[in-house]
Amino acid sequence: MRLKEIRAKTGLNQQDFAETIGASYRSYRGYESGEREVPTSILIKLHNLMNEEPLWILTGKQTPLGDTELDIVENALLAGLGTVPTTLIEKSPEKAAAFLKLLVKLSLKQGEGLTQVDAQEIAQQSLKE
């Protein structure tokens, strides 16, 4: 089960995380250890609070991207390509690709494409030579 991984992102202990998602500490401990099945209501809360996909929580499999997600990816790539200097693409395509991957991940996580301004701010931090 990936609940421990999700909880680790928050920095909360089991007790506090259980309270956050509306579960008892005992129940949550059982979910995380795999001794109890995670109810649908908890899966929905994790999706709403942390944008975690129920299929991934239960199986570890990612859901395929739908049209909305593909639009987000396209917008993130367009914002990123407008930000990455051509010289960087020629000199270090791996670094440019890693930057674009970061933009896509951030965009998908927040559920909308990053703006050109956001991409430029991220580029200033992550593309320093």
JSON list of N, CA, C and O in Angstrom, two decimals, residues 52-92:
[
{"chain": "A", "resi": 52, "resn": "GLU", "atom": "N", "xyz": [-4.21, 12.40, -5.12]},
{"chain": "A", "resi": 52, "resn": "GLU", "atom": "CA", "xyz": [-3.68, 11.05, -5.34]},
{"chain": "A", "resi": 52, "resn": "GLU", "atom": "C", "xyz": [-4.76, 10.20, -5.99]},
{"chain": "A", "resi": 52, "resn": "GLU", "atom": "O", "xyz": [-5.91, 10.22, -5.58]},
{"chain": "A", "resi": 53, "resn": "GLU", "atom": "N", "xyz": [-4.37, 9.45, -7.00]},
{"chain": "A", "resi": 53, "resn": "GLU", "atom": "CA", "xyz": [-5.32, 8.61, -7.73]},
{"chain": "A", "resi": 53, "resn": "GLU", "atom": "C", "xyz": [-5.63, 7.33, -6.95]},
{"chain": "A", "resi": 53, "resn": "GLU", "atom": "O", "xyz": [-4.70, 6.62, -6.54]},
{"chain": "A", "resi": 54, "resn": "PRO", "atom": "N", "xyz": [-6.91, 7.02, -6.75]},
{"chain": "A", "resi": 54, "resn": "PRO", "atom": "CA", "xyz": [-7.27, 5.81, -6.02]},
{"chain": "A", "resi": 54, "resn": "PRO", "atom": "C", "xyz": [-6.67, 4.53, -6.61]},
{"chain": "A", "resi": 54, "resn": "PRO", "atom": "O", "xyz": [-6.23, 3.66, -5.87]},
{"chain": "A", "resi": 55, "resn": "LEU", "atom": "N", "xyz": [-6.63, 4.43, -7.94]},
{"chain": "A", "resi": 55, "resn": "LEU", "atom": "CA", "xyz": [-6.05, 3.24, -8.56]},
{"chain": "A", "resi": 55, "resn": "LEU", "atom": "C", "xyz": [-4.59, 3.09, -8.15]},
{"chain": "A", "resi": 55, "resn": "LEU", "atom": "O", "xyz": [-4.13, 1.99, -7.83]},
{"chain": "A", "resi": 56, "resn": "TRP", "atom": "N", "xyz": [-3.84, 4.18, -8.14]},
{"chain": "A", "resi": 56, "resn": "TRP", "atom": "CA", "xyz": [-2.44, 4.12, -7.74]},
{"chain": "A", "resi": 56, "resn": "TRP", "atom": "C", "xyz": [-2.31, 3.74, -6.27]},
{"chain": "A", "resi": 56, "resn": "TRP", "atom": "O", "xyz": [-1.47, 2.93, -5.90]},
{"chain": "A", "resi": 57, "resn": "ILE", "atom": "N", "xyz": [-3.16, 4.31, -5.41]},
{"chain": "A", "resi": 57, "resn": "ILE", "atom": "CA", "xyz": [-3.10, 3.99, -3.99]},
{"chain": "A", "resi": 57, "resn": "ILE", "atom": "C", "xyz": [-3.30, 2.50, -3.77]},
{"chain": "A", "resi": 57, "resn": "ILE", "atom": "O", "xyz": [-2.59, 1.86, -3.01]},
{"chain": "A", "resi": 58, "resn": "LEU", "atom": "N", "xyz": [-4.27, 1.93, -4.47]},
{"chain": "A", "resi": 58, "resn": "LEU", "atom": "CA", "xyz": [-4.61, 0.52, -4.27]},
{"chain": "A", "resi": 58, "resn": "LEU", "atom": "C", "xyz": [-3.66, -0.45, -4.97]},
{"chain": "A", "resi": 58, "resn": "LEU", "atom": "O", "xyz": [-3.35, -1.51, -4.44]},
{"chain": "A", "resi": 59, "resn": "THR", "atom": "N", "xyz": [-3.21, -0.09, -6.18]},
{"chain": "A", "resi": 59, "resn": "THR", "atom": "CA", "xyz": [-2.47, -1.07, -6.98]},
{"chain": "A", "resi": 59, "resn": "THR", "atom": "C", "xyz": [-1.05, -0.65, -7.35]},
{"chain": "A", "resi": 59, "resn": "THR", "atom": "O", "xyz": [-0.26, -1.48, -7.79]},
{"chain": "A", "resi": 60, "resn": "GLY", "atom": "N", "xyz": [-0.77, 0.63, -7.27]},
{"chain": "A", "resi": 60, "resn": "GLY", "atom": "CA", "xyz": [0.54, 1.12, -7.72]},
{"chain": "A", "resi": 60, "resn": "GLY", "atom": "C", "xyz": [0.57, 1.42, -9.21]},
{"chain": "A", "resi": 60, "resn": "GLY", "atom": "O", "xyz": [1.58, 1.87, -9.73]},
{"chain": "A", "resi": 61, "resn": "LYS", "atom": "N", "xyz": [-0.55, 1.20, -9.89]},
{"chain": "A", "resi": 61, "resn": "LYS", "atom": "CA", "xyz": [-0.61, 1.46, -11.33]},
{"chain": "A", "resi": 61, "resn": "LYS", "atom": "C", "xyz": [-1.12, 2.88, -11.57]},
{"chain": "A", "resi": 61, "resn": "LYS", "atom": "O", "xyz": [-2.06, 3.33, -10.91]},
{"chain": "A", "resi": 62, "resn": "GLN", "atom": "N", "xyz": [-0.52, 3.54, -12.50]},
{"chain": "A", "resi": 62, "resn": "GLN", "atom": "CA", "xyz": [-0.94, 4.89, -12.88]},
{"chain": "A", "resi": 62, "resn": "GLN", "atom": "C", "xyz": [-2.11, 4.79, -13.85]},
{"chain": "A", "resi": 62, "resn": "GLN", "atom": "O", "xyz": [-2.18, 3.87, -14.65]},
{"chain": "A", "resi": 63, "resn": "THR", "atom": "N", "xyz": [-3.01, 5.74, -13.75]},
{"chain": "A", "resi": 63, "resn": "THR", "atom": "CA", "xyz": [-4.10, 5.79, -14.72]},
{"chain": "A", "resi": 63, "resn": "THR", "atom": "C", "xyz": [-3.60, 6.49, -15.97]},
{"chain": "A", "resi": 63, "resn": "THR", "atom": "O", "xyz": [-2.78, 7.40, -15.90]},
{"chain": "A", "resi": 64, "resn": "PRO", "atom": "N", "xyz": [-4.07, 6.05, -17.13]},
{"chain": "A", "resi": 64, "resn": "PRO", "atom": "CA", "xyz": [-3.66, 6.72, -18.37]},
{"chain": "A", "resi": 64, "resn": "PRO", "atom": "C", "xyz": [-4.15, 8.17, -18.37]},
{"chain": "A", "resi": 64, "resn": "PRO", "atom": "O", "xyz": [-5.16, 8.49, -17.75]},
{"chain": "A", "resi": 65, "resn": "LEU", "atom": "N", "xyz": [-3.43, 9.01, -19.08]},
{"chain": "A", "resi": 65, "resn": "LEU", "atom": "CA", "xyz": [-3.81, 10.41, -19.16]},
{"chain": "A", "resi": 65, "resn": "LEU", "atom": "C", "xyz": [-5.02, 10.58, -20.06]},
{"chain": "A", "resi": 65, "resn": "LEU", "atom": "O", "xyz": [-5.09, 10.02, -21.14]},
{"chain": "A", "resi": 66, "resn": "GLY", "atom": "N", "xyz": [-5.97, 11.37, -19.59]},
{"chain": "A", "resi": 66, "resn": "GLY", "atom": "CA", "xyz": [-7.14, 11.70, -20.38]},
{"chain": "A", "resi": 66, "resn": "GLY", "atom": "C", "xyz": [-6.89, 12.99, -21.14]},
{"chain": "A", "resi": 66, "resn": "GLY", "atom": "O", "xyz": [-5.80, 13.58, -21.07]},
{"chain": "A", "resi": 67, "resn": "ASP", "atom": "N", "xyz": [-7.91, 13.45, -21.86]},
{"chain": "A", "resi": 67, "resn": "ASP", "atom": "CA", "xyz": [-7.77, 14.67, -22.66]},
{"chain": "A", "resi": 67, "resn": "ASP", "atom": "C", "xyz": [-7.41, 15.88, -21.80]},
{"chain": "A", "resi": 67, "resn": "ASP", "atom": "O", "xyz": [-6.58, 16.70, -22.20]},
{"chain": "A", "resi": 68, "resn": "THR", "atom": "N", "xyz": [-8.00, 15.99, -20.62]},
{"chain": "A", "resi": 68, "resn": "THR", "atom": "CA", "xyz": [-7.70, 17.13, -19.74]},
{"chain": "A", "resi": 68, "resn": "THR", "atom": "C", "xyz": [-6.23, 17.12, -19.33]},
{"chain": "A", "resi": 68, "resn": "THR", "atom": "O", "xyz": [-5.55, 18.15, -19.40]},
{"chain": "A", "resi": 69, "resn": "GLU", "atom": "N", "xyz": [-5.74, 15.96, -18.93]},
{"chain": "A", "resi": 69, "resn": "GLU", "atom": "CA", "xyz": [-4.34, 15.86, -18.51]},
{"chain": "A", "resi": 69, "resn": "GLU", "atom": "C", "xyz": [-3.40, 16.10, -19.69]},
{"chain": "A", "resi": 69, "resn": "GLU", "atom": "O", "xyz": [-2.36, 16.74, -19.53]},
{"chain": "A", "resi": 70, "resn": "LEU", "atom": "N", "xyz": [-3.77, 15.61, -20.86]},
{"chain": "A", "resi": 70, "resn": "LEU", "atom": "CA", "xyz": [-2.93, 15.84, -22.03]},
{"chain": "A", "resi": 70, "resn": "LEU", "atom": "C", "xyz": [-2.88, 17.33, -22.39]},
{"chain": "A", "resi": 70, "resn": "LEU", "atom": "O", "xyz": [-1.84, 17.84, -22.81]},
{"chain": "A", "resi": 71, "resn": "ASP", "atom": "N", "xyz": [-3.99, 18.04, -22.19]},
{"chain": "A", "resi": 71, "resn": "ASP", "atom": "CA", "xyz": [-3.99, 19.49, -22.41]},
{"chain": "A", "resi": 71, "resn": "ASP", "atom": "C", "xyz": [-3.07, 20.19, -21.42]},
{"chain": "A", "resi": 71, "resn": "ASP", "atom": "O", "xyz": [-2.34, 21.13, -21.77]},
{"chain": "A", "resi": 72, "resn": "ILE", "atom": "N", "xyz": [-3.07, 19.72, -20.17]},
{"chain": "A", "resi": 72, "resn": "ILE", "atom": "CA", "xyz": [-2.18, 20.28, -19.15]},
{"chain": "A", "resi": 72, "resn": "ILE", "atom": "C", "xyz": [-0.73, 20.05, -19.54]},
{"chain": "A", "resi": 72, "resn": "ILE", "atom": "O", "xyz": [0.10, 20.95, -19.45]},
{"chain": "A", "resi": 73, "resn": "VAL", "atom": "N", "xyz": [-0.41, 18.83, -20.00]},
{"chain": "A", "resi": 73, "resn": "VAL", "atom": "CA", "xyz": [0.95, 18.51, -20.43]},
{"chain": "A", "resi": 73, "resn": "VAL", "atom": "C", "xyz": [1.35, 19.41, -21.60]},
{"chain": "A", "resi": 73, "resn": "VAL", "atom": "O", "xyz": [2.45, 19.98, -21.61]},
{"chain": "A", "resi": 74, "resn": "GLU", "atom": "N", "xyz": [0.46, 19.56, -22.57]},
{"chain": "A", "resi": 74, "resn": "GLU", "atom": "CA", "xyz": [0.76, 20.40, -23.73]},
{"chain": "A", "resi": 74, "resn": "GLU", "atom": "C", "xyz": [1.05, 21.84, -23.30]},
{"chain": "A", "resi": 74, "resn": "GLU", "atom": "O", "xyz": [2.02, 22.45, -23.75]},
{"chain": "A", "resi": 75, "resn": "ASN", "atom": "N", "xyz": [0.22, 22.39, -22.42]},
{"chain": "A", "resi": 75, "resn": "ASN", "atom": "CA", "xyz": [0.42, 23.76, -21.96]},
{"chain": "A", "resi": 75, "resn": "ASN", "atom": "C", "xyz": [1.72, 23.91, -21.18]},
{"chain": "A", "resi": 75, "resn": "ASN", "atom": "O", "xyz": [2.42, 24.92, -21.32]},
{"chain": "A", "resi": 76, "resn": "ALA", "atom": "N", "xyz": [2.04, 22.92, -20.36]},
{"chain": "A", "resi": 76, "resn": "ALA", "atom": "CA", "xyz": [3.30, 22.97, -19.60]},
{"chain": "A", "resi": 76, "resn": "ALA", "atom": "C", "xyz": [4.49, 22.93, -20.54]},
{"chain": "A", "resi": 76, "resn": "ALA", "atom": "O", "xyz": [5.47, 23.67, -20.36]},
{"chain": "A", "resi": 77, "resn": "LEU", "atom": "N", "xyz": [4.42, 22.08, -21.55]},
{"chain": "A", "resi": 77, "resn": "LEU", "atom": "CA", "xyz": [5.53, 21.99, -22.52]},
{"chain": "A", "resi": 77, "resn": "LEU", "atom": "C", "xyz": [5.67, 23.28, -23.32]},
{"chain": "A", "resi": 77, "resn": "LEU", "atom": "O", "xyz": [6.79, 23.75, -23.56]},
{"chain": "A", "resi": 78, "resn": "LEU", "atom": "N", "xyz": [4.55, 23.85, -23.72]},
{"chain": "A", "resi": 78, "resn": "LEU", "atom": "CA", "xyz": [4.61, 25.12, -24.45]},
{"chain": "A", "resi": 78, "resn": "LEU", "atom": "C", "xyz": [5.23, 26.23, -23.59]},
{"chain": "A", "resi": 78, "resn": "LEU", "atom": "O", "xyz": [6.07, 27.00, -24.06]},
{"chain": "A", "resi": 79, "resn": "ALA", "atom": "N", "xyz": [4.81, 26.30, -22.32]},
{"chain": "A", "resi": 79, "resn": "ALA", "atom": "CA", "xyz": [5.39, 27.30, -21.42]},
{"chain": "A", "resi": 79, "resn": "ALA", "atom": "C", "xyz": [6.87, 27.04, -21.23]},
{"chain": "A", "resi": 79, "resn": "ALA", "atom": "O", "xyz": [7.69, 27.97, -21.24]},
{"chain": "A", "resi": 80, "resn": "GLY", "atom": "N", "xyz": [7.24, 25.78, -21.09]},
{"chain": "A", "resi": 80, "resn": "GLY", "atom": "CA", "xyz": [8.65, 25.43, -20.88]},
{"chain": "A", "resi": 80, "resn": "GLY", "atom": "C", "xyz": [9.50, 25.68, -22.10]},
{"chain": "A", "resi": 80, "resn": "GLY", "atom": "O", "xyz": [10.61, 26.22, -22.00]},
{"chain": "A", "resi": 81, "resn": "LEU", "atom": "N", "xyz": [8.99, 25.32, -23.28]},
{"chain": "A", "resi": 81, "resn": "LEU", "atom": "CA", "xyz": [9.76, 25.53, -24.51]},
{"chain": "A", "resi": 81, "resn": "LEU", "atom": "C", "xyz": [9.95, 27.02, -24.79]},
{"chain": "A", "resi": 81, "resn": "LEU", "atom": "O", "xyz": [10.97, 27.42, -25.35]},
{"chain": "A", "resi": 82, "resn": "GLY", "atom": "N", "xyz": [9.01, 27.82, -24.35]},
{"chain": "A", "resi": 82, "resn": "GLY", "atom": "CA", "xyz": [9.16, 29.26, -24.51]},
{"chain": "A", "resi": 82, "resn": "GLY", "atom": "C", "xyz": [10.15, 29.85, -23.53]},
{"chain": "A", "resi": 82, "resn": "GLY", "atom": "O", "xyz": [10.55, 31.01, -23.66]},
{"chain": "A", "resi": 83, "resn": "THR", "atom": "N", "xyz": [10.56, 29.07, -22.56]},
{"chain": "A", "resi": 83, "resn": "THR", "atom": "CA", "xyz": [11.47, 29.53, -21.51]},
{"chain": "A", "resi": 83, "resn": "THR", "atom": "C", "xyz": [12.89, 29.02, -21.68]},
{"chain": "A", "resi": 83, "resn": "THR", "atom": "O", "xyz": [13.84, 29.72, -21.38]},
{"chain": "A", "resi": 84, "resn": "VAL", "atom": "N", "xyz": [13.03, 27.79, -22.16]},
{"chain": "A", "resi": 84, "resn": "VAL", "atom": "CA", "xyz": [14.35, 27.17, -22.26]},
{"chain": "A", "resi": 84, "resn": "VAL", "atom": "C", "xyz": [15.15, 27.81, -23.39]},
{"chain": "A", "resi": 84, "resn": "VAL", "atom": "O", "xyz": [14.69, 27.84, -24.54]},
{"chain": "A", "resi": 85, "resn": "PRO", "atom": "N", "xyz": [16.33, 28.31, -23.10]},
{"chain": "A", "resi": 85, "resn": "PRO", "atom": "CA", "xyz": [17.16, 28.88, -24.17]},
{"chain": "A", "resi": 85, "resn": "PRO", "atom": "C", "xyz": [17.55, 27.81, -25.20]},
{"chain": "A", "resi": 85, "resn": "PRO", "atom": "O", "xyz": [17.87, 26.67, -24.83]},
{"chain": "A", "resi": 86, "resn": "THR", "atom": "N", "xyz": [17.52, 28.17, -26.46]},
{"chain": "A", "resi": 86, "resn": "THR", "atom": "CA", "xyz": [17.89, 27.24, -27.52]},
{"chain": "A", "resi": 86, "resn": "THR", "atom": "C", "xyz": [19.30, 26.70, -27.32]},
{"chain": "A", "resi": 86, "resn": "THR", "atom": "O", "xyz": [19.57, 25.53, -27.58]},
{"chain": "A", "resi": 87, "resn": "THR", "atom": "N", "xyz": [20.17, 27.54, -26.82]},
{"chain": "A", "resi": 87, "resn": "THR", "atom": "CA", "xyz": [21.55, 27.10, -26.60]},
{"chain": "A", "resi": 87, "resn": "THR", "atom": "C", "xyz": [21.62, 25.98, -25.57]},
{"chain": "A", "resi": 87, "resn": "THR", "atom": "O", "xyz": [22.43, 25.08, -25.69]},
{"chain": "A", "resi": 88, "resn": "LEU", "atom": "N", "xyz": [20.73, 26.02, -24.56]},
{"chain": "A", "resi": 88, "resn": "LEU", "atom": "CA", "xyz": [20.72, 24.95, -23.56]},
{"chain": "A", "resi": 88, "resn": "LEU", "atom": "C", "xyz": [20.24, 23.65, -24.19]},
{"chain": "A", "resi": 88, "resn": "LEU", "atom": "O", "xyz": [20.78, 22.58, -23.91]},
{"chain": "A", "resi": 89, "resn": "ILE", "atom": "N", "xyz": [19.23, 23.73, -25.05]},
{"chain": "A", "resi": 89, "resn": "ILE", "atom": "CA", "xyz": [18.73, 22.54, -25.72]},
{"chain": "A", "resi": 89, "resn": "ILE", "atom": "C", "xyz": [19.83, 21.91, -26.56]},
{"chain": "A", "resi": 89, "resn": "ILE", "atom": "O", "xyz": [20.01, 20.69, -26.56]},
{"chain": "A", "resi": 90, "resn": "GLU", "atom": "N", "xyz": [20.61, 22.73, -27.24]},
{"chain": "A", "resi": 90, "resn": "GLU", "atom": "CA", "xyz": [21.70, 22.22, -28.07]},
{"chain": "A", "resi": 90, "resn": "GLU", "atom": "C", "xyz": [22.85, 21.70, -27.22]},
{"chain": "A", "resi": 90, "resn": "GLU", "atom": "O", "xyz": [23.44, 20.66, -27.52]},
{"chain": "A", "resi": 91, "resn": "LYS", "atom": "N", "xyz": [23.19, 22.43, -26.17]},
{"chain": "A", "resi": 91, "resn": "LYS", "atom": "CA", "xyz": [24.35, 22.10, -25.34]},
{"chain": "A", "resi": 91, "resn": "LYS", "atom": "C", "xyz": [24.06, 20.97, -24.35]},
{"chain": "A", "resi": 91, "resn": "LYS", "atom": "O", "xyz": [24.90, 20.10, -24.13]},
{"chain": "A", "resi": 92, "resn": "SER", "atom": "N", "xyz": [22.88, 20.97, -23.75]},
{"chain": "A", "resi": 92, "resn": "SER", "atom": "CA", "xyz": [22.55, 19.97, -22.74]},
{"chain": "A", "resi": 92, "resn": "SER", "atom": "C", "xyz": [21.07, 19.57, -22.85]},
{"chain": "A", "resi": 92, "resn": "SER", "atom": "O", "xyz": [20.24, 19.97, -22.05]}
]
